[in-house]
GROMACS .gro file of C-alpha atoms in nm:
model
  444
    1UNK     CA    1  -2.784  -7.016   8.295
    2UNK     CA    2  -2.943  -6.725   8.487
    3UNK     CA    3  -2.645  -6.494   8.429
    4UNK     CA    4  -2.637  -6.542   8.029
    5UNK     CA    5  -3.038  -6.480   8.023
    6UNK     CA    6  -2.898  -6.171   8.227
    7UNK     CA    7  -2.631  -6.074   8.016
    8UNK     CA    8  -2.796  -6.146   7.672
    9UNK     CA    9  -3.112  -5.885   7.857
   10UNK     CA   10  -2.851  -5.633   7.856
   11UNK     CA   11  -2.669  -5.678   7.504
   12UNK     CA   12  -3.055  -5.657   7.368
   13UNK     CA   13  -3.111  -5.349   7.572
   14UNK     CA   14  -2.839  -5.185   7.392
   15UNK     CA   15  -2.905  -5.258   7.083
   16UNK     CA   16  -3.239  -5.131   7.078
   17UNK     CA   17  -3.102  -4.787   7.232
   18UNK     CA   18  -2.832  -4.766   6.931
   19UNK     CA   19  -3.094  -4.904   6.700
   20UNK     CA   20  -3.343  -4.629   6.834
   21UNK     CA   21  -3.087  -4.373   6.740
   22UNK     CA   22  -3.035  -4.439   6.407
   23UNK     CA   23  -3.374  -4.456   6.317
   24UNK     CA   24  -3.397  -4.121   6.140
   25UNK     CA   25  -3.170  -4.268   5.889
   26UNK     CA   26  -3.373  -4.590   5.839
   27UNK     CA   27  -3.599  -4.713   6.091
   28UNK     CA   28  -4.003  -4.585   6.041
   29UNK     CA   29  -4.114  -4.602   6.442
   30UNK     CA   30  -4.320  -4.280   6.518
   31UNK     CA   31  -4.551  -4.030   6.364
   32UNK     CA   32  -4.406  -3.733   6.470
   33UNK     CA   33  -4.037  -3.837   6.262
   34UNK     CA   34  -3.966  -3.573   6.082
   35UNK     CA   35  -3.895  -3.581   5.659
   36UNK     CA   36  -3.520  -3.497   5.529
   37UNK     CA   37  -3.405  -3.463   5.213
   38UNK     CA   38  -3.041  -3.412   5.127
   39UNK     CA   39  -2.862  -3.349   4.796
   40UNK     CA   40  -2.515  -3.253   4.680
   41UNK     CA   41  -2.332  -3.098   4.381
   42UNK     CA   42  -2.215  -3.289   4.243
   43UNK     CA   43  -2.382  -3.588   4.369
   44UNK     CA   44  -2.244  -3.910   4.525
   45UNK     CA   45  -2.112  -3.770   4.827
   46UNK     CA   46  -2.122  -3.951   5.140
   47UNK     CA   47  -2.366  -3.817   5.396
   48UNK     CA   48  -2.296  -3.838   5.783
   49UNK     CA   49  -2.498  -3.733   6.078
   50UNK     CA   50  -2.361  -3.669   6.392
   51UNK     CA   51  -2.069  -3.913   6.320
   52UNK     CA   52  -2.250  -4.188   6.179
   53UNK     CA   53  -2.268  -4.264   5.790
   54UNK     CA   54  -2.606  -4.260   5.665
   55UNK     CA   55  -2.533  -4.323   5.286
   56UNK     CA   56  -2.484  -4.123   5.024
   57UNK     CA   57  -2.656  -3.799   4.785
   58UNK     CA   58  -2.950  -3.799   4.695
   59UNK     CA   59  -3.046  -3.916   4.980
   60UNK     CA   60  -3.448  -3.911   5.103
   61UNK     CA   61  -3.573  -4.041   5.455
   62UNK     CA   62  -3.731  -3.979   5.768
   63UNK     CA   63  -3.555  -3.884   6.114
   64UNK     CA   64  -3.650  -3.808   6.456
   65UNK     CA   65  -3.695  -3.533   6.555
   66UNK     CA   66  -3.416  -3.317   6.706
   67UNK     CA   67  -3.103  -3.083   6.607
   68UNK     CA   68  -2.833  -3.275   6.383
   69UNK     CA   69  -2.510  -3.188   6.284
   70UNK     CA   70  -2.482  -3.280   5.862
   71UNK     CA   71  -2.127  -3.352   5.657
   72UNK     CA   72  -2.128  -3.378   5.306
   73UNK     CA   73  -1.790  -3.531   5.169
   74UNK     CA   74  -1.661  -3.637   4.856
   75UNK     CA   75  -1.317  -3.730   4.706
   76UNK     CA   76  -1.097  -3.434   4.580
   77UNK     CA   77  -1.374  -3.207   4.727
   78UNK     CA   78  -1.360  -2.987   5.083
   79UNK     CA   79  -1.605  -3.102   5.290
   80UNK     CA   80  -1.917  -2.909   5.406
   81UNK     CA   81  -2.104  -2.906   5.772
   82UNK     CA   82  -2.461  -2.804   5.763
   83UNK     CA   83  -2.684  -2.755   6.129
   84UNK     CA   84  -3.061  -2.911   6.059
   85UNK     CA   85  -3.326  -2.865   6.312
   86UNK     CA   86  -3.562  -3.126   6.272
   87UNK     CA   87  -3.939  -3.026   6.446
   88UNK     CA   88  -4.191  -3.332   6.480
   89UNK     CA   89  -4.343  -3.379   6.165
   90UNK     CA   90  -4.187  -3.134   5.978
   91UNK     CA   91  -3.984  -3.156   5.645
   92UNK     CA   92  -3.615  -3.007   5.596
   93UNK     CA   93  -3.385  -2.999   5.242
   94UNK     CA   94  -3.027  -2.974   5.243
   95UNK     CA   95  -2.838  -2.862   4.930
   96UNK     CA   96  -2.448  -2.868   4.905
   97UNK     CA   97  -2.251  -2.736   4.642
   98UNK     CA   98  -1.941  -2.853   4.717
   99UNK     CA   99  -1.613  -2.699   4.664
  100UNK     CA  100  -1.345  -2.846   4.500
  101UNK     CA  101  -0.992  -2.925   4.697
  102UNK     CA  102  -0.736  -2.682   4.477
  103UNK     CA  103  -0.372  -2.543   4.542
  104UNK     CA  104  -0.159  -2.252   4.392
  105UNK     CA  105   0.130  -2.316   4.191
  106UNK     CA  106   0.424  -2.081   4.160
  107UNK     CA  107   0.617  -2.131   3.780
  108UNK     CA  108   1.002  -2.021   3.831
  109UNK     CA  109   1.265  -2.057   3.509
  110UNK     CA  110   1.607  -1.988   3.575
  111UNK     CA  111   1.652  -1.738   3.364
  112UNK     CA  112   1.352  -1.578   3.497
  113UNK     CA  113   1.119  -1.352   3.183
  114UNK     CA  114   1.006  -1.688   3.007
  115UNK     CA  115   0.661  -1.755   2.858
  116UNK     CA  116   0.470  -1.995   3.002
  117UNK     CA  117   0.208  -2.179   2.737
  118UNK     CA  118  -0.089  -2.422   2.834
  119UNK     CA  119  -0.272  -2.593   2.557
  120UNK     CA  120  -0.132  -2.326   2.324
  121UNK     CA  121  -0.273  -2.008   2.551
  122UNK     CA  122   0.025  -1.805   2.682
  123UNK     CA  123  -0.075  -1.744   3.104
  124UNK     CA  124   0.241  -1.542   3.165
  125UNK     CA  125   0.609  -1.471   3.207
  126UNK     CA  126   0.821  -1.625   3.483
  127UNK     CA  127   0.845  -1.609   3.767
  128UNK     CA  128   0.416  -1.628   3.758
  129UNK     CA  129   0.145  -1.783   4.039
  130UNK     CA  130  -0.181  -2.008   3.888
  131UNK     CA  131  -0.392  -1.995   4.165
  132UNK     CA  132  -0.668  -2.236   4.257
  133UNK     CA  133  -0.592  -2.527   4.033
  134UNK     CA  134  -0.786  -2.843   4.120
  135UNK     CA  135  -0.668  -3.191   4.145
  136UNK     CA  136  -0.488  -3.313   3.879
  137UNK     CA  137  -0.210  -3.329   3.678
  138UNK     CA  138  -0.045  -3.021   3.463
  139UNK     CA  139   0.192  -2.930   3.193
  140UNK     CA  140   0.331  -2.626   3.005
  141UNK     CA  141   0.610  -2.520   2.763
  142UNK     CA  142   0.870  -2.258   2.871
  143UNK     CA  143   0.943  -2.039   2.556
  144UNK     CA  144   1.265  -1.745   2.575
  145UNK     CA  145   1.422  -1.587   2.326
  146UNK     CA  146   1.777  -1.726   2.295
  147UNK     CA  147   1.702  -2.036   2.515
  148UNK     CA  148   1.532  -2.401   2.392
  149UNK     CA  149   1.171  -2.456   2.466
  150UNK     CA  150   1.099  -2.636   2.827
  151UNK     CA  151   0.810  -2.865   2.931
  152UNK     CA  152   0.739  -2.786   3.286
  153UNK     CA  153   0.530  -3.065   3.480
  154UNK     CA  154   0.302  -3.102   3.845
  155UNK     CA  155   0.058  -3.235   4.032
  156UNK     CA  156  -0.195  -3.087   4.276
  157UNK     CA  157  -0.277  -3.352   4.529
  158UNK     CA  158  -0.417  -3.155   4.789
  159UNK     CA  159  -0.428  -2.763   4.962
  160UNK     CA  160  -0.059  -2.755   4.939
  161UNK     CA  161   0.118  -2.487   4.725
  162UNK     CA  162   0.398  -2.597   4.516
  163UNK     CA  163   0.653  -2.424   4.359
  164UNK     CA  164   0.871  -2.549   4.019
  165UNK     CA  165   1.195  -2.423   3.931
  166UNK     CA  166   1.321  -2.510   3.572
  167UNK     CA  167   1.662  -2.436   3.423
  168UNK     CA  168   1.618  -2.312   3.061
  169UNK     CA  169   1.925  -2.408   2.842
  170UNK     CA  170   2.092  -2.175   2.520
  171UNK     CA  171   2.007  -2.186   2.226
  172UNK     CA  172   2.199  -1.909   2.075
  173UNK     CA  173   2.503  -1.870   1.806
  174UNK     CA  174   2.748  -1.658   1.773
  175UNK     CA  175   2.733  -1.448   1.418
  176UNK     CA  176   2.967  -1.215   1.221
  177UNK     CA  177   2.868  -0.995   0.946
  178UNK     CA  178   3.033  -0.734   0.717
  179UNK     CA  179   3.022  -0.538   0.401
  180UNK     CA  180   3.232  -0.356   0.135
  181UNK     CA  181   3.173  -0.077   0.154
  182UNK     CA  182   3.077  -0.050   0.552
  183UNK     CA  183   2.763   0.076   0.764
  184UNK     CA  184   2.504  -0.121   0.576
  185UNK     CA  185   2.164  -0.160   0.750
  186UNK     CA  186   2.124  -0.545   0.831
  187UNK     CA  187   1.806  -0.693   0.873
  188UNK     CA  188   1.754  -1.097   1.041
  189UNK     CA  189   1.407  -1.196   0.972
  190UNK     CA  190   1.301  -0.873   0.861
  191UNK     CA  191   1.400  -0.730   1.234
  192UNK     CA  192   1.627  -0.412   1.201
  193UNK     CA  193   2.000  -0.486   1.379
  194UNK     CA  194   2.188  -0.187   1.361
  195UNK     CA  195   2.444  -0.129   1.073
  196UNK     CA  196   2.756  -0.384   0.923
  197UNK     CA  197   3.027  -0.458   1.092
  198UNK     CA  198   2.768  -0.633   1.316
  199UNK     CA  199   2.878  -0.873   1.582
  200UNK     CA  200   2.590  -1.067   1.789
  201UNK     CA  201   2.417  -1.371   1.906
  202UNK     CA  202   2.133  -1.537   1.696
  203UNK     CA  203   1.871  -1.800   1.761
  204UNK     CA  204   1.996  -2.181   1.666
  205UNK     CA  205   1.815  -2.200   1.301
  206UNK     CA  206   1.767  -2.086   0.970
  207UNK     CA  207   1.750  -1.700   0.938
  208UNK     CA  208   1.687  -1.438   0.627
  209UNK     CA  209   1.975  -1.193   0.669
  210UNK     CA  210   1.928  -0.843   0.451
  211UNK     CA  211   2.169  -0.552   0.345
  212UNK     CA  212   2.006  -0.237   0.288
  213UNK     CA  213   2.294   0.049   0.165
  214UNK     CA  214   2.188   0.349  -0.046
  215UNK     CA  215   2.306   0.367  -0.382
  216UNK     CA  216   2.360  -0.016  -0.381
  217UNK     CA  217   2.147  -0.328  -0.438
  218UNK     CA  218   1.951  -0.489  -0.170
  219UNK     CA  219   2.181  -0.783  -0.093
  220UNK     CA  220   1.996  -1.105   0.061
  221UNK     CA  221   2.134  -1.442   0.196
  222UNK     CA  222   1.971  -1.732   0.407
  223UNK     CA  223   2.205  -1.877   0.651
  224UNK     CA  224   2.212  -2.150   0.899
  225UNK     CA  225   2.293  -2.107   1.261
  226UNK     CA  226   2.390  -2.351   1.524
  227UNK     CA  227   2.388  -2.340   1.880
  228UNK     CA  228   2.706  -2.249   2.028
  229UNK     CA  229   2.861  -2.237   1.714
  230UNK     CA  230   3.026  -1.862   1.552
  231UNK     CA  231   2.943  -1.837   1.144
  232UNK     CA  232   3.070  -1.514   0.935
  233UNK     CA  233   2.977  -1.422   0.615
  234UNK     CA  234   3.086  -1.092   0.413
  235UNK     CA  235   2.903  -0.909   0.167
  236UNK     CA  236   3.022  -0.717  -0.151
  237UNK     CA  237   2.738  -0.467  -0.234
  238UNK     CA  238   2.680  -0.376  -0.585
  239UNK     CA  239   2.661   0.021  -0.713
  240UNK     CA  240   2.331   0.105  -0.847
  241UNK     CA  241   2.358   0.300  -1.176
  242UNK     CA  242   2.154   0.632  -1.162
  243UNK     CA  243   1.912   0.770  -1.431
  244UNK     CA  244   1.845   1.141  -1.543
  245UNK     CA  245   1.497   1.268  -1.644
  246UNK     CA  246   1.466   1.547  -1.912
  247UNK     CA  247   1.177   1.740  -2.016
  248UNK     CA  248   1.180   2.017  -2.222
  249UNK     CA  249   0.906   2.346  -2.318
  250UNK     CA  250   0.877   2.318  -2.598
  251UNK     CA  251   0.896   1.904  -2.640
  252UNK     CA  252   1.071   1.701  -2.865
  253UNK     CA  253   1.405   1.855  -2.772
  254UNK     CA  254   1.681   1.601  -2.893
  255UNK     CA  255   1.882   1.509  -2.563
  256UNK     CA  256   2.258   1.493  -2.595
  257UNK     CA  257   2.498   1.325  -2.312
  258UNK     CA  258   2.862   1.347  -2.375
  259UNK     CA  259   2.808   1.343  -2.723
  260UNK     CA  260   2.567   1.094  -2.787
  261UNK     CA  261   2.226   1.085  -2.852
  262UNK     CA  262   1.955   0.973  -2.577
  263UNK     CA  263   1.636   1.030  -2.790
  264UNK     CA  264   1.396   1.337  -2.744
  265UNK     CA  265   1.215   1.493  -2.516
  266UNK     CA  266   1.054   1.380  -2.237
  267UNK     CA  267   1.253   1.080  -2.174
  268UNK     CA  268   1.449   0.927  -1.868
  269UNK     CA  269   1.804   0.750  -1.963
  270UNK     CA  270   1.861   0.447  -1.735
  271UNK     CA  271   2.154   0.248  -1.617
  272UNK     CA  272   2.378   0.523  -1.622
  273UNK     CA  273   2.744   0.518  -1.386
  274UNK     CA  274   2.728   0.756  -1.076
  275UNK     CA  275   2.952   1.066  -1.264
  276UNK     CA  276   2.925   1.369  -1.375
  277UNK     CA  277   2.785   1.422  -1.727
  278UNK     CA  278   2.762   1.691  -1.990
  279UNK     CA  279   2.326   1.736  -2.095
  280UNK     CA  280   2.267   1.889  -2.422
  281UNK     CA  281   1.954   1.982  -2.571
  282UNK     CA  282   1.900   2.090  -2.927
  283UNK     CA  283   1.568   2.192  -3.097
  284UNK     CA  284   1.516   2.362  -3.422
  285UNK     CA  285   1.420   2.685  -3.450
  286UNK     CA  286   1.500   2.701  -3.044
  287UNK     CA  287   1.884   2.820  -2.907
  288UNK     CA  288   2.047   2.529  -2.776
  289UNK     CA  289   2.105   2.476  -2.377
  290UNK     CA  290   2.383   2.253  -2.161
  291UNK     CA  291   2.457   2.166  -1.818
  292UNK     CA  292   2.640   2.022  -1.615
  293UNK     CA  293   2.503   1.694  -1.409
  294UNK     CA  294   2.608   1.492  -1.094
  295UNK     CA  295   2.480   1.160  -1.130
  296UNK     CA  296   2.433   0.948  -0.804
  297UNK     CA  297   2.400   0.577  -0.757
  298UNK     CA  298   2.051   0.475  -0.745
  299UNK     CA  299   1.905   0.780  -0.751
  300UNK     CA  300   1.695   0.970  -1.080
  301UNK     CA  301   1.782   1.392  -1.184
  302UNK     CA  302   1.474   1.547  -1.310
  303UNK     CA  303   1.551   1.840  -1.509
  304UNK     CA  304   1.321   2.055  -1.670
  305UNK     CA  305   1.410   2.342  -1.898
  306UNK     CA  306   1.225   2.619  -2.123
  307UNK     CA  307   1.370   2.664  -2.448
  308UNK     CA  308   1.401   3.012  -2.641
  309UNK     CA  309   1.306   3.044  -2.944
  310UNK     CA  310   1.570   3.141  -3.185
  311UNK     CA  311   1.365   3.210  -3.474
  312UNK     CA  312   1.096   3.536  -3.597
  313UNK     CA  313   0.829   3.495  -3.849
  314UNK     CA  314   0.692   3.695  -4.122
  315UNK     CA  315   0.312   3.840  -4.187
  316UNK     CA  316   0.222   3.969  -4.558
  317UNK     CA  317  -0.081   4.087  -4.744
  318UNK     CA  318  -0.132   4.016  -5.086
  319UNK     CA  319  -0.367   4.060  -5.355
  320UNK     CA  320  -0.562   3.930  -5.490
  321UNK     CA  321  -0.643   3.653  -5.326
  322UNK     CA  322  -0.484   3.291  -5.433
  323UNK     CA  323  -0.155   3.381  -5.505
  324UNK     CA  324   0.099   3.093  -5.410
  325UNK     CA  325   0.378   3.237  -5.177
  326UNK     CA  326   0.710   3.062  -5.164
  327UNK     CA  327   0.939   3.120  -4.898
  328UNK     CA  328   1.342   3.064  -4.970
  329UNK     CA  329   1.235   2.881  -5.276
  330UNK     CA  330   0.992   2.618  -5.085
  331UNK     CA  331   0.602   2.670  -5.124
  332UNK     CA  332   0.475   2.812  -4.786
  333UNK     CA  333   0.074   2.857  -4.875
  334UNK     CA  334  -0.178   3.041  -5.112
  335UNK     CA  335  -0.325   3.345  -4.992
  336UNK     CA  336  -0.712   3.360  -4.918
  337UNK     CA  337  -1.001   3.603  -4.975
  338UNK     CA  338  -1.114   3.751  -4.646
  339UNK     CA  339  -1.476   3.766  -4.576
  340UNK     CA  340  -1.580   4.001  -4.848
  341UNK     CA  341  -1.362   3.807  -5.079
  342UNK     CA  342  -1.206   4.155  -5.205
  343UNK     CA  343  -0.891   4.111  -5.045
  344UNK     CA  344  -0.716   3.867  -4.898
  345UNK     CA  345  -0.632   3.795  -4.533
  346UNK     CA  346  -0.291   3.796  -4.401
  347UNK     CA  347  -0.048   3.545  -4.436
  348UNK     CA  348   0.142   3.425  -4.132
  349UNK     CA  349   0.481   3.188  -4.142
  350UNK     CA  350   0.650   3.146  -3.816
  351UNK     CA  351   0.955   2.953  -3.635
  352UNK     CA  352   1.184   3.146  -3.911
  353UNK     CA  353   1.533   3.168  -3.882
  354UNK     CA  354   1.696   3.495  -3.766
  355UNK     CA  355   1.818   3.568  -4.074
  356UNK     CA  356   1.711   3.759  -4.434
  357UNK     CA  357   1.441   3.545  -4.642
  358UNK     CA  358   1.329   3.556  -5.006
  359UNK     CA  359   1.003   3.551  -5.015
  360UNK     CA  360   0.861   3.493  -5.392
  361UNK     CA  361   0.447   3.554  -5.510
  362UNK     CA  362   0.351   3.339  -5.860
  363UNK     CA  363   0.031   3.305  -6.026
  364UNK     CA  364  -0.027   3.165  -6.352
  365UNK     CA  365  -0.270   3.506  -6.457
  366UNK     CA  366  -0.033   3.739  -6.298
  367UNK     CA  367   0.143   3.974  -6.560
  368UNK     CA  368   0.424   3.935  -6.464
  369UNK     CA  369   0.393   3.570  -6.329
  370UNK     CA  370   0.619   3.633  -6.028
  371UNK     CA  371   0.690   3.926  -5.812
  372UNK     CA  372   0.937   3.885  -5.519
  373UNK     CA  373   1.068   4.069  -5.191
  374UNK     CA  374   1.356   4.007  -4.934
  375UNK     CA  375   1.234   4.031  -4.540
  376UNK     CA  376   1.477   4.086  -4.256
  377UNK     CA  377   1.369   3.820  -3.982
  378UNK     CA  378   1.466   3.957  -3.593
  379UNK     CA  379   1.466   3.650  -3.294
  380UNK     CA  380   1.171   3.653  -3.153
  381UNK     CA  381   0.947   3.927  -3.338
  382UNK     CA  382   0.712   3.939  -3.636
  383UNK     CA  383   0.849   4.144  -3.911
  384UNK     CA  384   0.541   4.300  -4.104
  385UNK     CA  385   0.605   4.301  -4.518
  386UNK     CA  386   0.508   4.581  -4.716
  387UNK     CA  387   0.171   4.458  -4.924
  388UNK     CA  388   0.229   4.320  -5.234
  389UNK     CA  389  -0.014   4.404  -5.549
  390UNK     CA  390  -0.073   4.171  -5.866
  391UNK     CA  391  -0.226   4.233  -6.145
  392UNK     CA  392  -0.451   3.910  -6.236
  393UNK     CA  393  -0.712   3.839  -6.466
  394UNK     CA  394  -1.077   3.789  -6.338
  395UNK     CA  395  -1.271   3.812  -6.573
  396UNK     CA  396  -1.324   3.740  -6.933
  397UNK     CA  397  -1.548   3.970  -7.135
  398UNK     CA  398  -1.695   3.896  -7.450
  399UNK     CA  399  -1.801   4.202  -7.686
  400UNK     CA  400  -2.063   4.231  -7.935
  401UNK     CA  401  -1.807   4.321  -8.192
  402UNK     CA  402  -1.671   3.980  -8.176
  403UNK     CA  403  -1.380   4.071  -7.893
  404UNK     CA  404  -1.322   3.849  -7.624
  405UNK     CA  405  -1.044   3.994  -7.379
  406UNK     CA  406  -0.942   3.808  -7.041
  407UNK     CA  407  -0.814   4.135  -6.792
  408UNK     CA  408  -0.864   4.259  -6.429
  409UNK     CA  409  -1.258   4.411  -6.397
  410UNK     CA  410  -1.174   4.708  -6.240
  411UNK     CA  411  -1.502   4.821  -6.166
  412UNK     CA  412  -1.862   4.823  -6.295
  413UNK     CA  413  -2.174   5.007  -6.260
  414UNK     CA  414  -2.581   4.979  -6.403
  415UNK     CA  415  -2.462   5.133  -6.696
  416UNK     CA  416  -2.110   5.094  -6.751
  417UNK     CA  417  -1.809   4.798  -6.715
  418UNK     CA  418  -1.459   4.959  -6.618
  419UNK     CA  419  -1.163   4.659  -6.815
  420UNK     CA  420  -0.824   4.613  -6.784
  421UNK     CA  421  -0.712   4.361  -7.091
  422UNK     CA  422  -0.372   4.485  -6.952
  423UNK     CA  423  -0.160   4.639  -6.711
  424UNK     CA  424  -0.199   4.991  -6.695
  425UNK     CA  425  -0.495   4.972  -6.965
  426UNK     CA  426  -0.829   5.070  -6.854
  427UNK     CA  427  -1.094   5.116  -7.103
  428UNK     CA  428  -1.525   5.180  -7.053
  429UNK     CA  429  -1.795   4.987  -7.178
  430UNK     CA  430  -2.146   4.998  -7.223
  431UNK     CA  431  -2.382   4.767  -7.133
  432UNK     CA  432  -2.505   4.724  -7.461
  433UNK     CA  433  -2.173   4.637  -7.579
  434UNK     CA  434  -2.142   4.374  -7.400
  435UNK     CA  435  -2.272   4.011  -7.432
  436UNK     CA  436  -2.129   3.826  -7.157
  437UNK     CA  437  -1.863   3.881  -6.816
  438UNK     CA  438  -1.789   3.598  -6.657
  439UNK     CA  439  -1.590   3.607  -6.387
  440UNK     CA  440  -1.269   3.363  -6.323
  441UNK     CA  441  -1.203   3.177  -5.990
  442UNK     CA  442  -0.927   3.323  -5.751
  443UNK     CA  443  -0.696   3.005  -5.767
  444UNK     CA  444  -0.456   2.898  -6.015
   0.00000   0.00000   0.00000
């Protein structure tokens, strides 16, 4: 009985000595305990001092006094040691961010140069190292050129790096393009690929494939490729007609080529056949002009040309003023009174052929009527007629005596009136004699 009392002493004894060493964690025996407060980020870690668990962040209580040795861990998080000294009485915080665990991860494709996507984002080519990824589970797509897109997968579990190898397969097909006539520029998806005969690989799927020659038409197919699979396809290119541009100085130049008529000038002519091709242009009162043209497929001739004249005019005075003058029987004008109305200004008719011209003067007062001359016309100059004189009544004068006499006033003074009732006749009047001069207009 004795030695259980005795040995039950002793298992109380020790007890109270753990107990007593634990108390900073829980037990409220002395004064002088000092006041901890511990915290963690994030929270919810376990807390252990000197070995023992004490619970975990936040975590508030008293301890006695003396120098401690603090973890902080969590799951999927490195663990942190912290030193407190704890004085009697005194109060002490701990804050822990914690770190968490993460591993590098080296992304290999065989062949190496593909892009590596994550959630859309492109983090590199192959072969390429993510570095300090935490816990968890990953994915990405493996995009090349020529090869089918790849989902690459891993895990970090712990500090361990990891390396992931992933074999990218073909995707290509085998394509075989020419044209009539040769060296076409060839275009897949708008990407330049040298010139027909082309040989090559091509991405499995649909592709735009484009002839550009010049002189021909754009030529344009969609085809289908399949992996592994050889399609050909030959183009016949079409000849672009040409077009030639004419302008002319003077315009309104008719345009002749080979003989038929293309309108006037300016104009372009369309849709013609590469050739050559005889350009006429013809213009009244202008020498006609040819040449010889090269028309090219697809491509426009400007040609300009200045056009000489061919023709002369004539200038003429006559009086008095308003005579009609006809020209090679047609009416070419009346002639006008100059500023004074005396005399009359001169008359001007161009764009004249080279040639001799009739040139007739007719008013309906004239004695006689109609007078006419014959001018020599030059190319290019002004030939100057010799002035031409009419006799015209313009006046009518009325006589005391009872006389009335339509004539040519030839001249008058305060006292005196100078008539002509005819050619050639002049006779003198007096003032006195005279009841009334009225004076007729210069046109017909």
């Amino acid at each position: 009985m004795k030695s259980i009392i005795f040995k039950n002493k002793y298992i109380l004894i020790f007890f109270l000595a753990a107990f007593s060493l634990l108390s900073g964690c829980e037990k409220k025996e002395s004064d002088n305990r000092a006041f901890i407060s511990i915290s963690s980020d994030p929270s919810g870690a376990a807390i252990s001092i000197d070995g023992r668990e004490c619970g975990i962040t936040p975590l508030k209580s008293k301890i006695v006094p003396g120098t401690y040795i603090l973890k902080i861990s969590k799951i999927n998080y490195e663990p942190s040691w912290t030193k407190i000294i704890c004085a009697p009485k005194s109060s002490k915080t701990a804050e822990v961010i914690l770190k968490p665990i993460s591993a590098s991860v080296m992304i290999r494709s065989n062949p190496p140069g593909a892009e590596l996507q994550i959630n859309g984002e492109t983090i590199g080519e192959t072969p390429l190292t993510i570095h300090d990824q935490p816990i968890g589970k990953y994915s990405g797509i493996l995009k090349k050129p020529g090869y089918i897109s790849t989902e690459v997968t891993w895990e970090i579990s712990n500090h361990r790096p990891q390396i992931k190898t992933t074999v990218l397969n073909s995707n290509m097909g085998s394509l075989v393009i020419t044209s009539t006539p040769p060296n076409a520029k060839i275009f897949i998806d708008d990407a330049p690929k040298g010139s027909t005969p082309f040989n090559g690989t091509v991405e499995q799927g649909t592709h735009k494939i484009r002839l550009v020659k010049e002189g021909y038409a754009v030529a344009e197919e969609t085809m289908n490729i399949t992996k592994n699979e050889k399609k050909a396809k030959a183009f016949a290119l079409q000849l672009l007609p040409g077009s030639i541009t004419v302008k002319s100085e003077p315009s309104g130049a008719i345009i002749i080529i080979n003989g038929e008529q293309h309108g006037k000038t300016p104009a372009t002519i369309k849709d013609l056949k590469p050739g050559s091709y005889q350009l006429r242009l013809e213009r009244g009162g202008c020498d006609p002009i040819e040449k010889q043209l090269t028309v090219s497929a697809g491509k426009n001739i400007e040609e300009s040309f200045t056009l000489d004249s061919n023709t002369g005019g004539i200038d003429v005075v006559v009086n008095p003023p308003g005579v009609t003058i006809y020209i090679d029987g047609k009416k070419a004008g009346i002639s006008e009174p100059d500023e004074n109305n005396s005399i009359s200004k001169v008359f001007s008719r161009r764009n004249l052929s080279a040639d001799s011209h009739k040139v007739e003067f007719w008013h309906k007062r004239a004695v006689p009527e109609r007078k006419s001359i014959t001018v020599k016309v030059q190319k290019g100059k002004v030939t100057r007629a010799p002035n031409v004189n009419m006799w015209i009544a313009n006046a009518v004068l009325t006589l005391r005596n009872g006389r009335v006499m339509t004539g040519v006033l030839a001249s008058e003074n305060k006292d005196e009136v100078f008539f002509e009732p005819e050619p050639g006749v002049r006779q003198g009047y007096k003032r006195n004699e005279i009841i009334s001069l009225i004076p007729l207009k210069f046109e017909e």
